[in-house]
């Protein structure tokens, strides 16, 4: 049975809810929200860090990337292959994992910075 995609607006609400309770989120910028796509930047209080969120409901592709100085330092996505993470200590590796919700990704980032 094929999975049922959720709308970009529903995904945005999930991101906003997770960010609302996070001690490390400074603010959320909605870069693009339309019928098929969602692009969001979640700015963190820690230095010049942000989380890039991308979701395409047509392809059901999702990606989360922690960006510092223009470089991904941690990530999780299901682009080009099944769900996988790009670990903090080896961001170019692909480590298979079950599907990742944004709240889980944000918790990983909080734990990395010792702020959960």
Short mmCIF file of N, CA and C in Angstrom, two decimals:
data_model
loop_
_atom_site.label_atom_id
_atom_site.label_comp_id
_atom_site.label_asym_id
_atom_site.label_seq_id
_atom_site.Cartn_x
_atom_site.Cartn_y
_atom_site.Cartn_z
N UNK A 1 0.84 -1.18 0.00
CA UNK A 1 0.00 0.00 0.00
C UNK A 1 0.89 1.25 0.00
N UNK A 2 0.60 2.20 -0.86
CA UNK A 2 1.39 3.43 -0.95
C UNK A 2 1.12 4.32 0.25
N UNK A 3 2.15 5.06 0.64
CA UNK A 3 1.95 5.98 1.76
C UNK A 3 1.16 7.19 1.28
N UNK A 4 0.45 7.80 2.20
CA UNK A 4 -0.35 8.97 1.88
C UNK A 4 0.44 10.19 2.32
N UNK A 5 0.69 11.08 1.37
CA UNK A 5 1.44 12.29 1.66
C UNK A 5 0.57 13.27 2.43
N UNK A 6 1.22 14.06 3.26
CA UNK A 6 0.50 15.13 3.93
C UNK A 6 0.79 16.42 3.17
N UNK A 7 0.00 17.43 3.42
CA UNK A 7 0.18 18.68 2.70
C UNK A 7 1.37 19.47 3.27
N UNK A 8 1.95 20.34 2.46
CA UNK A 8 3.02 21.20 2.97
C UNK A 8 2.56 22.04 4.17
N UNK A 9 1.30 22.46 4.17
CA UNK A 9 0.80 23.24 5.30
C UNK A 9 0.77 22.42 6.59
N UNK A 10 0.37 21.14 6.48
CA UNK A 10 0.39 20.26 7.65
C UNK A 10 1.82 20.06 8.15
N UNK A 11 2.75 19.90 7.23
CA UNK A 11 4.17 19.74 7.59
C UNK A 11 4.68 21.01 8.28
N UNK A 12 4.26 22.18 7.78
CA UNK A 12 4.66 23.44 8.40
C UNK A 12 4.17 23.52 9.84
N UNK A 13 2.95 23.10 10.09
CA UNK A 13 2.40 23.12 11.45
C UNK A 13 3.23 22.20 12.36
N UNK A 14 3.64 21.04 11.86
CA UNK A 14 4.49 20.13 12.65
C UNK A 14 5.81 20.81 13.02
N UNK A 15 6.42 21.50 12.06
CA UNK A 15 7.68 22.20 12.31
C UNK A 15 7.47 23.30 13.34
N UNK A 16 6.43 24.10 13.16
CA UNK A 16 6.16 25.21 14.08
C UNK A 16 5.91 24.70 15.50
N UNK A 17 5.15 23.63 15.64
CA UNK A 17 4.86 23.08 16.97
C UNK A 17 6.12 22.61 17.67
N UNK A 18 6.99 21.92 16.95
CA UNK A 18 8.25 21.45 17.54
C UNK A 18 9.12 22.63 17.95
N UNK A 19 9.15 23.65 17.12
CA UNK A 19 10.00 24.83 17.39
C UNK A 19 9.50 25.64 18.58
N UNK A 20 8.19 25.68 18.75
CA UNK A 20 7.59 26.48 19.81
C UNK A 20 8.10 26.09 21.19
N UNK A 21 8.35 24.81 21.40
CA UNK A 21 8.78 24.34 22.72
C UNK A 21 10.29 24.14 22.84
N UNK A 22 11.03 24.43 21.78
CA UNK A 22 12.47 24.19 21.80
C UNK A 22 13.23 25.34 22.44
N UNK A 23 14.17 25.01 23.34
CA UNK A 23 14.96 26.07 23.98
C UNK A 23 16.05 26.65 23.07
N UNK A 24 16.28 26.04 21.91
CA UNK A 24 17.36 26.53 21.04
C UNK A 24 16.87 27.27 19.81
N UNK A 25 15.57 27.29 19.55
CA UNK A 25 15.04 27.94 18.36
C UNK A 25 14.85 29.43 18.62
N UNK A 26 15.39 30.23 17.73
CA UNK A 26 15.24 31.68 17.81
C UNK A 26 13.97 32.11 17.06
N UNK A 27 13.86 31.72 15.78
CA UNK A 27 12.65 32.00 15.02
C UNK A 27 12.57 31.10 13.78
N UNK A 28 11.38 31.06 13.19
CA UNK A 28 11.11 30.23 12.02
C UNK A 28 10.77 31.15 10.85
N UNK A 29 11.45 30.94 9.73
CA UNK A 29 11.20 31.72 8.53
C UNK A 29 10.60 30.80 7.47
N UNK A 30 9.39 31.13 7.03
CA UNK A 30 8.74 30.38 5.96
C UNK A 30 9.27 30.91 4.63
N UNK A 31 10.14 30.14 4.00
CA UNK A 31 10.75 30.57 2.74
C UNK A 31 9.80 30.35 1.57
N UNK A 32 9.17 29.19 1.54
CA UNK A 32 8.22 28.85 0.46
C UNK A 32 7.18 27.88 0.99
N UNK A 33 5.94 28.24 0.86
CA UNK A 33 4.84 27.34 1.20
C UNK A 33 3.85 27.43 0.05
N UNK A 34 3.73 26.33 -0.71
CA UNK A 34 2.72 26.31 -1.76
C UNK A 34 2.04 24.95 -1.76
N UNK A 35 1.28 24.68 -2.80
CA UNK A 35 0.46 23.47 -2.83
C UNK A 35 1.29 22.19 -2.80
N UNK A 36 2.52 22.21 -3.33
CA UNK A 36 3.34 21.01 -3.40
C UNK A 36 4.62 21.06 -2.55
N UNK A 37 5.11 22.25 -2.26
CA UNK A 37 6.43 22.38 -1.64
C UNK A 37 6.42 23.18 -0.36
N UNK A 38 7.37 22.84 0.49
CA UNK A 38 7.61 23.60 1.71
C UNK A 38 9.11 23.77 1.88
N UNK A 39 9.54 25.01 2.10
CA UNK A 39 10.92 25.30 2.45
C UNK A 39 10.87 26.24 3.65
N UNK A 40 11.56 25.84 4.71
CA UNK A 40 11.55 26.60 5.95
C UNK A 40 12.97 26.68 6.48
N UNK A 41 13.30 27.80 7.09
CA UNK A 41 14.56 27.93 7.82
C UNK A 41 14.22 28.15 9.28
N UNK A 42 14.83 27.32 10.11
CA UNK A 42 14.65 27.42 11.55
C UNK A 42 15.96 27.95 12.12
N UNK A 43 15.95 29.20 12.54
CA UNK A 43 17.16 29.84 13.06
C UNK A 43 17.34 29.49 14.53
N UNK A 44 18.57 29.16 14.89
CA UNK A 44 18.88 28.75 16.25
C UNK A 44 19.61 29.84 17.01
N UNK A 45 19.46 29.82 18.32
CA UNK A 45 20.12 30.81 19.17
C UNK A 45 21.62 30.58 19.24
N UNK A 46 22.06 29.37 18.92
CA UNK A 46 23.48 29.00 18.96
C UNK A 46 24.22 29.55 17.75
N UNK A 47 24.91 30.64 17.88
CA UNK A 47 25.74 31.15 16.80
C UNK A 47 24.98 31.38 15.51
N UNK A 48 25.62 31.16 14.41
CA UNK A 48 25.01 31.35 13.09
C UNK A 48 24.58 30.01 12.51
N UNK A 49 23.68 29.37 13.20
CA UNK A 49 23.17 28.06 12.79
C UNK A 49 21.71 28.15 12.39
N UNK A 50 21.33 27.35 11.41
CA UNK A 50 19.92 27.21 11.09
C UNK A 50 19.67 25.80 10.57
N UNK A 51 18.41 25.40 10.64
CA UNK A 51 17.98 24.12 10.09
C UNK A 51 17.18 24.42 8.83
N UNK A 52 17.59 23.81 7.74
CA UNK A 52 16.86 23.93 6.47
C UNK A 52 15.89 22.75 6.39
N UNK A 53 14.62 23.05 6.19
CA UNK A 53 13.58 22.02 6.07
C UNK A 53 13.04 22.09 4.65
N UNK A 54 12.97 20.93 4.00
CA UNK A 54 12.40 20.84 2.66
C UNK A 54 11.43 19.68 2.62
N UNK A 55 10.28 19.89 1.98
CA UNK A 55 9.30 18.82 1.81
C UNK A 55 8.60 19.01 0.48
N UNK A 56 8.49 17.92 -0.29
CA UNK A 56 7.76 17.90 -1.55
C UNK A 56 6.69 16.82 -1.43
N UNK A 57 5.43 17.21 -1.40
CA UNK A 57 4.36 16.22 -1.20
C UNK A 57 4.11 15.37 -2.44
N UNK A 58 4.52 15.82 -3.62
CA UNK A 58 4.33 15.03 -4.85
C UNK A 58 5.29 13.84 -4.84
N UNK A 59 6.55 14.07 -4.51
CA UNK A 59 7.54 13.00 -4.48
C UNK A 59 7.70 12.37 -3.10
N UNK A 60 7.08 12.97 -2.09
CA UNK A 60 7.19 12.56 -0.68
C UNK A 60 8.64 12.60 -0.20
N UNK A 61 9.41 13.54 -0.73
CA UNK A 61 10.80 13.71 -0.31
C UNK A 61 10.87 14.76 0.78
N UNK A 62 11.64 14.44 1.81
CA UNK A 62 11.81 15.31 2.96
C UNK A 62 13.29 15.38 3.29
N UNK A 63 13.74 16.57 3.68
CA UNK A 63 15.12 16.68 4.16
C UNK A 63 15.21 17.73 5.24
N UNK A 64 16.07 17.43 6.20
CA UNK A 64 16.39 18.33 7.30
C UNK A 64 17.91 18.45 7.33
N UNK A 65 18.42 19.67 7.35
CA UNK A 65 19.87 19.85 7.38
C UNK A 65 20.22 20.97 8.35
N UNK A 66 21.11 20.68 9.27
CA UNK A 66 21.66 21.69 10.16
C UNK A 66 22.82 22.34 9.42
N UNK A 67 22.74 23.65 9.23
CA UNK A 67 23.72 24.39 8.43
C UNK A 67 24.51 25.34 9.33
N UNK A 68 25.83 25.31 9.16
CA UNK A 68 26.71 26.23 9.86
C UNK A 68 27.75 26.73 8.84
N UNK A 69 27.88 28.04 8.73
CA UNK A 69 28.83 28.64 7.79
C UNK A 69 28.65 28.08 6.37
N UNK A 70 27.39 27.91 5.97
CA UNK A 70 27.10 27.46 4.61
C UNK A 70 27.30 25.98 4.35
N UNK A 71 27.64 25.21 5.38
CA UNK A 71 27.90 23.77 5.23
C UNK A 71 26.95 22.95 6.10
N UNK A 72 26.50 21.82 5.56
CA UNK A 72 25.70 20.90 6.37
C UNK A 72 26.61 20.25 7.40
N UNK A 73 26.19 20.28 8.67
CA UNK A 73 26.96 19.63 9.74
C UNK A 73 26.20 18.46 10.35
N UNK A 74 24.93 18.30 9.96
CA UNK A 74 24.11 17.16 10.39
C UNK A 74 22.90 17.15 9.48
N UNK A 75 22.40 15.97 9.14
CA UNK A 75 21.23 15.93 8.29
C UNK A 75 20.48 14.62 8.35
N UNK A 76 19.27 14.65 7.83
CA UNK A 76 18.44 13.45 7.68
C UNK A 76 17.54 13.69 6.48
N UNK A 77 17.40 12.68 5.62
CA UNK A 77 16.54 12.85 4.47
C UNK A 77 16.20 11.49 3.84
N UNK A 78 15.25 11.55 2.91
CA UNK A 78 14.91 10.36 2.14
C UNK A 78 15.08 10.64 0.64
N UNK A 79 15.96 11.56 0.30
CA UNK A 79 16.25 11.87 -1.09
C UNK A 79 17.23 10.85 -1.66
N UNK A 80 16.98 10.43 -2.88
CA UNK A 80 17.84 9.52 -3.64
C UNK A 80 17.91 8.10 -3.08
N UNK A 81 17.43 7.88 -1.87
CA UNK A 81 17.45 6.55 -1.26
C UNK A 81 16.46 6.54 -0.10
N UNK A 82 16.39 5.45 0.60
CA UNK A 82 15.53 5.38 1.78
C UNK A 82 16.04 6.34 2.85
N UNK A 83 15.27 6.46 3.92
CA UNK A 83 15.66 7.37 5.00
C UNK A 83 17.06 7.05 5.50
N UNK A 84 17.82 8.11 5.72
CA UNK A 84 19.18 7.98 6.25
C UNK A 84 19.58 9.29 6.93
N UNK A 85 20.56 9.18 7.80
CA UNK A 85 21.10 10.35 8.49
C UNK A 85 22.53 10.59 8.03
N UNK A 86 22.92 11.85 8.13
CA UNK A 86 24.30 12.29 7.89
C UNK A 86 24.82 12.71 9.26
N UNK A 87 25.58 11.84 9.94
CA UNK A 87 25.96 12.08 11.33
C UNK A 87 26.83 13.32 11.54
N UNK A 88 26.79 13.85 12.76
CA UNK A 88 27.60 15.01 13.13
C UNK A 88 29.08 14.77 12.85
N UNK A 89 29.57 13.60 13.16
CA UNK A 89 31.01 13.34 13.05
C UNK A 89 31.45 12.86 11.66
N UNK A 90 30.48 12.60 10.77
CA UNK A 90 30.81 12.12 9.42
C UNK A 90 29.66 12.50 8.47
N UNK A 91 29.52 13.79 8.23
CA UNK A 91 28.35 14.30 7.53
C UNK A 91 28.21 13.78 6.09
N UNK A 92 29.27 13.28 5.51
CA UNK A 92 29.18 12.74 4.15
C UNK A 92 28.72 11.28 4.10
N UNK A 93 28.63 10.64 5.27
CA UNK A 93 28.14 9.25 5.33
C UNK A 93 26.63 9.21 5.25
N UNK A 94 26.11 8.06 4.85
CA UNK A 94 24.67 7.79 4.82
C UNK A 94 24.42 6.63 5.77
N UNK A 95 23.76 6.90 6.89
CA UNK A 95 23.46 5.86 7.88
C UNK A 95 21.96 5.61 7.84
N UNK A 96 21.58 4.41 7.40
CA UNK A 96 20.16 4.06 7.30
C UNK A 96 19.46 4.23 8.63
N UNK A 97 18.21 4.66 8.56
CA UNK A 97 17.41 4.86 9.77
C UNK A 97 15.93 4.78 9.39
N UNK A 98 15.06 4.63 10.39
CA UNK A 98 13.63 4.70 10.11
C UNK A 98 13.26 6.15 9.75
N UNK A 99 12.06 6.39 9.22
CA UNK A 99 11.65 7.76 8.90
C UNK A 99 11.84 8.70 10.10
N UNK A 100 12.26 9.92 9.80
CA UNK A 100 12.57 10.91 10.83
C UNK A 100 11.55 12.04 10.76
N UNK A 101 10.92 12.33 11.88
CA UNK A 101 10.03 13.48 11.98
C UNK A 101 10.87 14.70 12.35
N UNK A 102 10.38 15.89 12.03
CA UNK A 102 11.15 17.09 12.35
C UNK A 102 11.41 17.20 13.85
N UNK A 103 10.43 16.88 14.68
CA UNK A 103 10.61 16.98 16.13
C UNK A 103 11.78 16.10 16.60
N UNK A 104 11.91 14.93 16.02
CA UNK A 104 13.02 14.03 16.37
C UNK A 104 14.36 14.64 15.93
N UNK A 105 14.39 15.20 14.73
CA UNK A 105 15.62 15.84 14.23
C UNK A 105 16.01 17.00 15.14
N UNK A 106 15.05 17.81 15.52
CA UNK A 106 15.32 18.95 16.40
C UNK A 106 15.82 18.47 17.76
N UNK A 107 15.27 17.40 18.27
CA UNK A 107 15.75 16.83 19.54
C UNK A 107 17.20 16.37 19.41
N UNK A 108 17.56 15.76 18.28
CA UNK A 108 18.96 15.37 18.05
C UNK A 108 19.87 16.60 18.12
N UNK A 109 19.45 17.69 17.51
CA UNK A 109 20.25 18.92 17.51
C UNK A 109 20.34 19.48 18.93
N UNK A 110 19.22 19.50 19.64
CA UNK A 110 19.22 19.98 21.03
C UNK A 110 20.17 19.15 21.89
N UNK A 111 20.11 17.83 21.74
CA UNK A 111 20.99 16.95 22.50
C UNK A 111 22.46 17.19 22.16
N UNK A 112 22.75 17.44 20.91
CA UNK A 112 24.13 17.70 20.49
C UNK A 112 24.68 18.94 21.19
N UNK A 113 23.83 19.94 21.34
CA UNK A 113 24.24 21.17 22.01
C UNK A 113 23.96 21.14 23.51
N UNK A 114 23.48 19.99 24.02
CA UNK A 114 23.24 19.84 25.45
C UNK A 114 22.13 20.73 25.97
N UNK A 115 21.09 20.95 25.14
CA UNK A 115 20.04 21.88 25.50
C UNK A 115 18.65 21.23 25.56
N UNK A 116 18.57 19.93 25.65
CA UNK A 116 17.24 19.31 25.63
C UNK A 116 16.58 19.40 26.99
#
